[in-house]
Amino acid sequence: MKKTWIILAVIAVVVLVMYSSVKGTYNTMVTMDEGVSGSWAQVENVYQRRADLIPNLVNTVKGYATHERETLEGVIEARSKATSVNLKADNLSPESLQQFQQAQDGLSSALSRLMVVVERYPDLKANQNFQDLQAQLEGTENRITVERKKFNESAQAFNTYIRKFPKNIYANMFGFEKKAYFAAEQGAEKAPEVSFD
């Protein structure tokens, strides 16, 4: 009888240890997954801020540069494309993140063309409203960089955690998958050529 109690006690301790291990690992994965989702929400937040600034910027430029219609329409179209790509934190596959990033890069490119147009209008560059909007846009671009970095850091921490043994077994059991990262644009590793011809 005593032997049976010892065996039952050992089994109970093993079950308790396994339960604690699985529970702790699962809860940590959930916490880290939510951290990635929170970081993603901040990325979306700053991209939305940029999208919200663009109509005011375009309207300000429109008042000065009425014959730059093609550039202004390009910015509006790029904004529309960028805001139409909706990506949820639970679907951060490399493909979907690349699609999101391409839409945002298209908007960045359109904004760059708009800033080139602005150079031709000294009165516009001196306009206080335009200067304020430009400063807000520059600040937002900096925030985007910071939030993308934070997102990549939280995704990296999560990915590292779920790939380590034996956590990778639990991750597979509970359906936790690796998160995608923001990556630099193709060709960004090369310095741009500057020519003063």
PDB file of C-alpha atoms in Angstrom, residues 25-164:
ATOM      1  CA  THR A  25       5.328  28.661 -21.459  1.00  0.00           C
ATOM      2  CA  TYR A  26       1.878  29.084 -22.983  1.00  0.00           C
ATOM      3  CA  ASN A  27       1.159  32.211 -20.942  1.00  0.00           C
ATOM      4  CA  THR A  28       4.530  33.701 -21.886  1.00  0.00           C
ATOM      5  CA  MET A  29       3.831  33.015 -25.573  1.00  0.00           C
ATOM      6  CA  VAL A  30       0.430  34.690 -25.266  1.00  0.00           C
ATOM      7  CA  THR A  31       1.998  37.708 -23.540  1.00  0.00           C
ATOM      8  CA  MET A  32       4.707  38.023 -26.180  1.00  0.00           C
ATOM      9  CA  ASP A  33       2.202  37.538 -29.018  1.00  0.00           C
ATOM     10  CA  GLU A  34       0.090  40.331 -27.565  1.00  0.00           C
ATOM     11  CA  GLY A  35       3.247  42.455 -27.329  1.00  0.00           C
ATOM     12  CA  VAL A  36       3.813  41.969 -31.062  1.00  0.00           C
ATOM     13  CA  SER A  37       0.162  42.880 -31.704  1.00  0.00           C
ATOM     14  CA  GLY A  38       0.533  46.009 -29.567  1.00  0.00           C
ATOM     15  CA  SER A  39       3.674  47.010 -31.444  1.00  0.00           C
ATOM     16  CA  TRP A  40       1.869  46.461 -34.729  1.00  0.00           C
ATOM     17  CA  ALA A  41      -1.003  48.658 -33.553  1.00  0.00           C
ATOM     18  CA  GLN A  42       1.502  51.455 -32.897  1.00  0.00           C
ATOM     19  CA  VAL A  43       2.964  51.026 -36.401  1.00  0.00           C
ATOM     20  CA  GLU A  44      -0.531  51.343 -37.858  1.00  0.00           C
ATOM     21  CA  ASN A  45      -1.193  54.332 -35.616  1.00  0.00           C
ATOM     22  CA  VAL A  46       1.738  56.349 -36.952  1.00  0.00           C
ATOM     23  CA  TYR A  47       1.018  55.368 -40.557  1.00  0.00           C
ATOM     24  CA  GLN A  48      -2.567  56.552 -39.997  1.00  0.00           C
ATOM     25  CA  ARG A  49      -1.248  59.830 -38.610  1.00  0.00           C
ATOM     26  CA  ARG A  50       0.731  60.312 -41.815  1.00  0.00           C
ATOM     27  CA  ALA A  51      -2.310  59.485 -43.931  1.00  0.00           C
ATOM     28  CA  ASP A  52      -4.375  62.009 -41.950  1.00  0.00           C
ATOM     29  CA  LEU A  53      -1.827  64.784 -42.538  1.00  0.00           C
ATOM     30  CA  ILE A  54      -1.707  64.319 -46.307  1.00  0.00           C
ATOM     31  CA  PRO A  55      -5.089  65.866 -47.271  1.00  0.00           C
ATOM     32  CA  ASN A  56      -4.184  69.076 -45.413  1.00  0.00           C
ATOM     33  CA  LEU A  57      -0.760  69.130 -47.031  1.00  0.00           C
ATOM     34  CA  VAL A  58      -2.222  68.549 -50.506  1.00  0.00           C
ATOM     35  CA  ASN A  59      -4.846  71.268 -50.011  1.00  0.00           C
ATOM     36  CA  THR A  60      -2.188  73.736 -48.886  1.00  0.00           C
ATOM     37  CA  VAL A  61      -0.004  72.955 -51.901  1.00  0.00           C
ATOM     38  CA  LYS A  62      -3.031  73.028 -54.197  1.00  0.00           C
ATOM     39  CA  GLY A  63      -3.623  76.694 -53.342  1.00  0.00           C
ATOM     40  CA  TYR A  64      -0.156  77.628 -54.609  1.00  0.00           C
ATOM     41  CA  ALA A  65       0.582  75.038 -57.266  1.00  0.00           C
ATOM     42  CA  THR A  66      -2.669  74.681 -59.177  1.00  0.00           C
ATOM     43  CA  HIS A  67      -1.013  73.448 -62.386  1.00  0.00           C
ATOM     44  CA  GLU A  68       0.770  70.579 -60.547  1.00  0.00           C
ATOM     45  CA  ARG A  69      -2.404  68.552 -60.718  1.00  0.00           C
ATOM     46  CA  GLU A  70      -0.735  65.280 -61.765  1.00  0.00           C
ATOM     47  CA  THR A  71       1.581  65.287 -58.745  1.00  0.00           C
ATOM     48  CA  LEU A  72      -1.228  66.145 -56.345  1.00  0.00           C
ATOM     49  CA  GLU A  73      -3.461  63.413 -57.773  1.00  0.00           C
ATOM     50  CA  GLY A  74      -0.544  60.968 -57.485  1.00  0.00           C
ATOM     51  CA  VAL A  75      -0.233  61.720 -53.771  1.00  0.00           C
ATOM     52  CA  ILE A  76      -3.978  61.315 -53.220  1.00  0.00           C
ATOM     53  CA  GLU A  77      -4.006  58.027 -55.163  1.00  0.00           C
ATOM     54  CA  ALA A  78      -0.971  56.702 -53.259  1.00  0.00           C
ATOM     55  CA  ARG A  79      -2.639  57.637 -49.959  1.00  0.00           C
ATOM     56  CA  SER A  80      -5.769  55.784 -51.014  1.00  0.00           C
ATOM     57  CA  LYS A  81      -3.755  52.655 -51.887  1.00  0.00           C
ATOM     58  CA  ALA A  82      -1.767  52.835 -48.651  1.00  0.00           C
ATOM     59  CA  THR A  83      -4.863  53.128 -46.478  1.00  0.00           C
ATOM     60  CA  SER A  84      -6.686  50.353 -48.345  1.00  0.00           C
ATOM     61  CA  VAL A  85      -4.122  47.715 -47.358  1.00  0.00           C
ATOM     62  CA  ASN A  86      -5.408  46.483 -44.015  1.00  0.00           C
ATOM     63  CA  LEU A  87      -3.195  44.077 -42.157  1.00  0.00           C
ATOM     64  CA  LYS A  88      -4.185  42.458 -38.881  1.00  0.00           C
ATOM     65  CA  ALA A  89      -1.661  41.576 -36.191  1.00  0.00           C
ATOM     66  CA  ASP A  90      -2.637  37.901 -36.375  1.00  0.00           C
ATOM     67  CA  ASN A  91      -1.827  37.774 -40.111  1.00  0.00           C
ATOM     68  CA  LEU A  92       1.690  39.157 -40.200  1.00  0.00           C
ATOM     69  CA  SER A  93       3.060  36.844 -42.852  1.00  0.00           C
ATOM     70  CA  PRO A  94       6.093  37.989 -44.858  1.00  0.00           C
ATOM     71  CA  GLU A  95       3.910  38.304 -47.972  1.00  0.00           C
ATOM     72  CA  SER A  96       1.192  40.415 -46.346  1.00  0.00           C
ATOM     73  CA  LEU A  97       3.762  42.611 -44.598  1.00  0.00           C
ATOM     74  CA  GLN A  98       5.572  43.117 -47.916  1.00  0.00           C
ATOM     75  CA  GLN A  99       2.291  44.137 -49.589  1.00  0.00           C
ATOM     76  CA  PHE A 100       1.640  46.629 -46.774  1.00  0.00           C
ATOM     77  CA  GLN A 101       5.182  47.973 -47.012  1.00  0.00           C
ATOM     78  CA  GLN A 102       4.952  48.387 -50.807  1.00  0.00           C
ATOM     79  CA  ALA A 103       1.793  50.463 -50.456  1.00  0.00           C
ATOM     80  CA  GLN A 104       3.463  52.644 -47.809  1.00  0.00           C
ATOM     81  CA  ASP A 105       6.608  52.969 -49.945  1.00  0.00           C
ATOM     82  CA  GLY A 106       4.426  54.151 -52.843  1.00  0.00           C
ATOM     83  CA  LEU A 107       3.034  56.876 -50.605  1.00  0.00           C
ATOM     84  CA  SER A 108       6.524  57.860 -49.455  1.00  0.00           C
ATOM     85  CA  SER A 109       7.609  58.126 -53.074  1.00  0.00           C
ATOM     86  CA  ALA A 110       4.595  60.294 -53.978  1.00  0.00           C
ATOM     87  CA  LEU A 111       5.323  62.567 -51.009  1.00  0.00           C
ATOM     88  CA  SER A 112       8.931  62.906 -52.165  1.00  0.00           C
ATOM     89  CA  ARG A 113       7.730  64.014 -55.604  1.00  0.00           C
ATOM     90  CA  LEU A 114       5.410  66.512 -53.919  1.00  0.00           C
ATOM     91  CA  MET A 115       8.317  67.983 -51.944  1.00  0.00           C
ATOM     92  CA  VAL A 116      10.282  68.402 -55.190  1.00  0.00           C
ATOM     93  CA  VAL A 117       7.336  70.351 -56.631  1.00  0.00           C
ATOM     94  CA  VAL A 118       7.225  72.524 -53.515  1.00  0.00           C
ATOM     95  CA  GLU A 119      10.799  73.674 -54.183  1.00  0.00           C
ATOM     96  CA  ARG A 120       9.510  75.597 -57.220  1.00  0.00           C
ATOM     97  CA  TYR A 121       7.196  77.733 -55.077  1.00  0.00           C
ATOM     98  CA  PRO A 122       9.032  80.011 -52.640  1.00  0.00           C
ATOM     99  CA  ASP A 123       5.771  81.549 -51.396  1.00  0.00           C
ATOM    100  CA  LEU A 124       4.480  78.095 -50.488  1.00  0.00           C
ATOM    101  CA  LYS A 125       7.696  77.198 -48.674  1.00  0.00           C
ATOM    102  CA  ALA A 126       7.315  80.396 -46.639  1.00  0.00           C
ATOM    103  CA  ASN A 127       3.664  79.675 -45.758  1.00  0.00           C
ATOM    104  CA  GLN A 128       3.373  78.983 -42.004  1.00  0.00           C
ATOM    105  CA  ASN A 129       0.614  76.402 -42.444  1.00  0.00           C
ATOM    106  CA  PHE A 130       2.753  74.484 -44.934  1.00  0.00           C
ATOM    107  CA  GLN A 131       5.799  74.692 -42.669  1.00  0.00           C
ATOM    108  CA  ASP A 132       3.772  73.344 -39.734  1.00  0.00           C
ATOM    109  CA  LEU A 133       2.390  70.479 -41.825  1.00  0.00           C
ATOM    110  CA  GLN A 134       5.839  69.681 -43.186  1.00  0.00           C
ATOM    111  CA  ALA A 135       7.295  69.613 -39.650  1.00  0.00           C
ATOM    112  CA  GLN A 136       4.473  67.316 -38.483  1.00  0.00           C
ATOM    113  CA  LEU A 137       5.048  65.039 -41.464  1.00  0.00           C
ATOM    114  CA  GLU A 138       8.788  64.869 -40.775  1.00  0.00           C
ATOM    115  CA  GLY A 139       8.084  64.052 -37.127  1.00  0.00           C
ATOM    116  CA  THR A 140       5.644  61.370 -38.197  1.00  0.00           C
ATOM    117  CA  GLU A 141       8.222  59.810 -40.527  1.00  0.00           C
ATOM    118  CA  ASN A 142      10.605  59.637 -37.566  1.00  0.00           C
ATOM    119  CA  ARG A 143       7.890  58.020 -35.439  1.00  0.00           C
ATOM    120  CA  ILE A 144       7.279  55.463 -38.177  1.00  0.00           C
ATOM    121  CA  THR A 145      10.946  54.504 -38.081  1.00  0.00           C
ATOM    122  CA  VAL A 146      10.917  54.198 -34.290  1.00  0.00           C
ATOM    123  CA  GLU A 147       7.709  52.138 -34.184  1.00  0.00           C
ATOM    124  CA  ARG A 148       8.880  49.831 -36.974  1.00  0.00           C
ATOM    125  CA  LYS A 149      12.077  49.232 -34.995  1.00  0.00           C
ATOM    126  CA  LYS A 150      10.088  48.464 -31.832  1.00  0.00           C
ATOM    127  CA  PHE A 151       7.852  46.108 -33.809  1.00  0.00           C
ATOM    128  CA  ASN A 152      10.852  44.260 -35.233  1.00  0.00           C
ATOM    129  CA  GLU A 153      12.342  43.951 -31.744  1.00  0.00           C
ATOM    130  CA  SER A 154       9.148  42.490 -30.266  1.00  0.00           C
ATOM    131  CA  ALA A 155       8.739  40.141 -33.262  1.00  0.00           C
ATOM    132  CA  GLN A 156      12.351  39.022 -32.867  1.00  0.00           C
ATOM    133  CA  ALA A 157      11.910  38.331 -29.136  1.00  0.00           C
ATOM    134  CA  PHE A 158       8.732  36.348 -29.842  1.00  0.00           C
ATOM    135  CA  ASN A 159      10.280  34.402 -32.742  1.00  0.00           C
ATOM    136  CA  THR A 160      13.365  33.547 -30.691  1.00  0.00           C
ATOM    137  CA  TYR A 161      11.256  32.394 -27.764  1.00  0.00           C
ATOM    138  CA  ILE A 162       8.995  30.087 -29.793  1.00  0.00           C
ATOM    139  CA  ARG A 163      11.896  28.551 -31.723  1.00  0.00           C
ATOM    140  CA  LYS A 164      13.897  27.441 -28.668  1.00  0.00           C
TER     141      LYS A 164
END
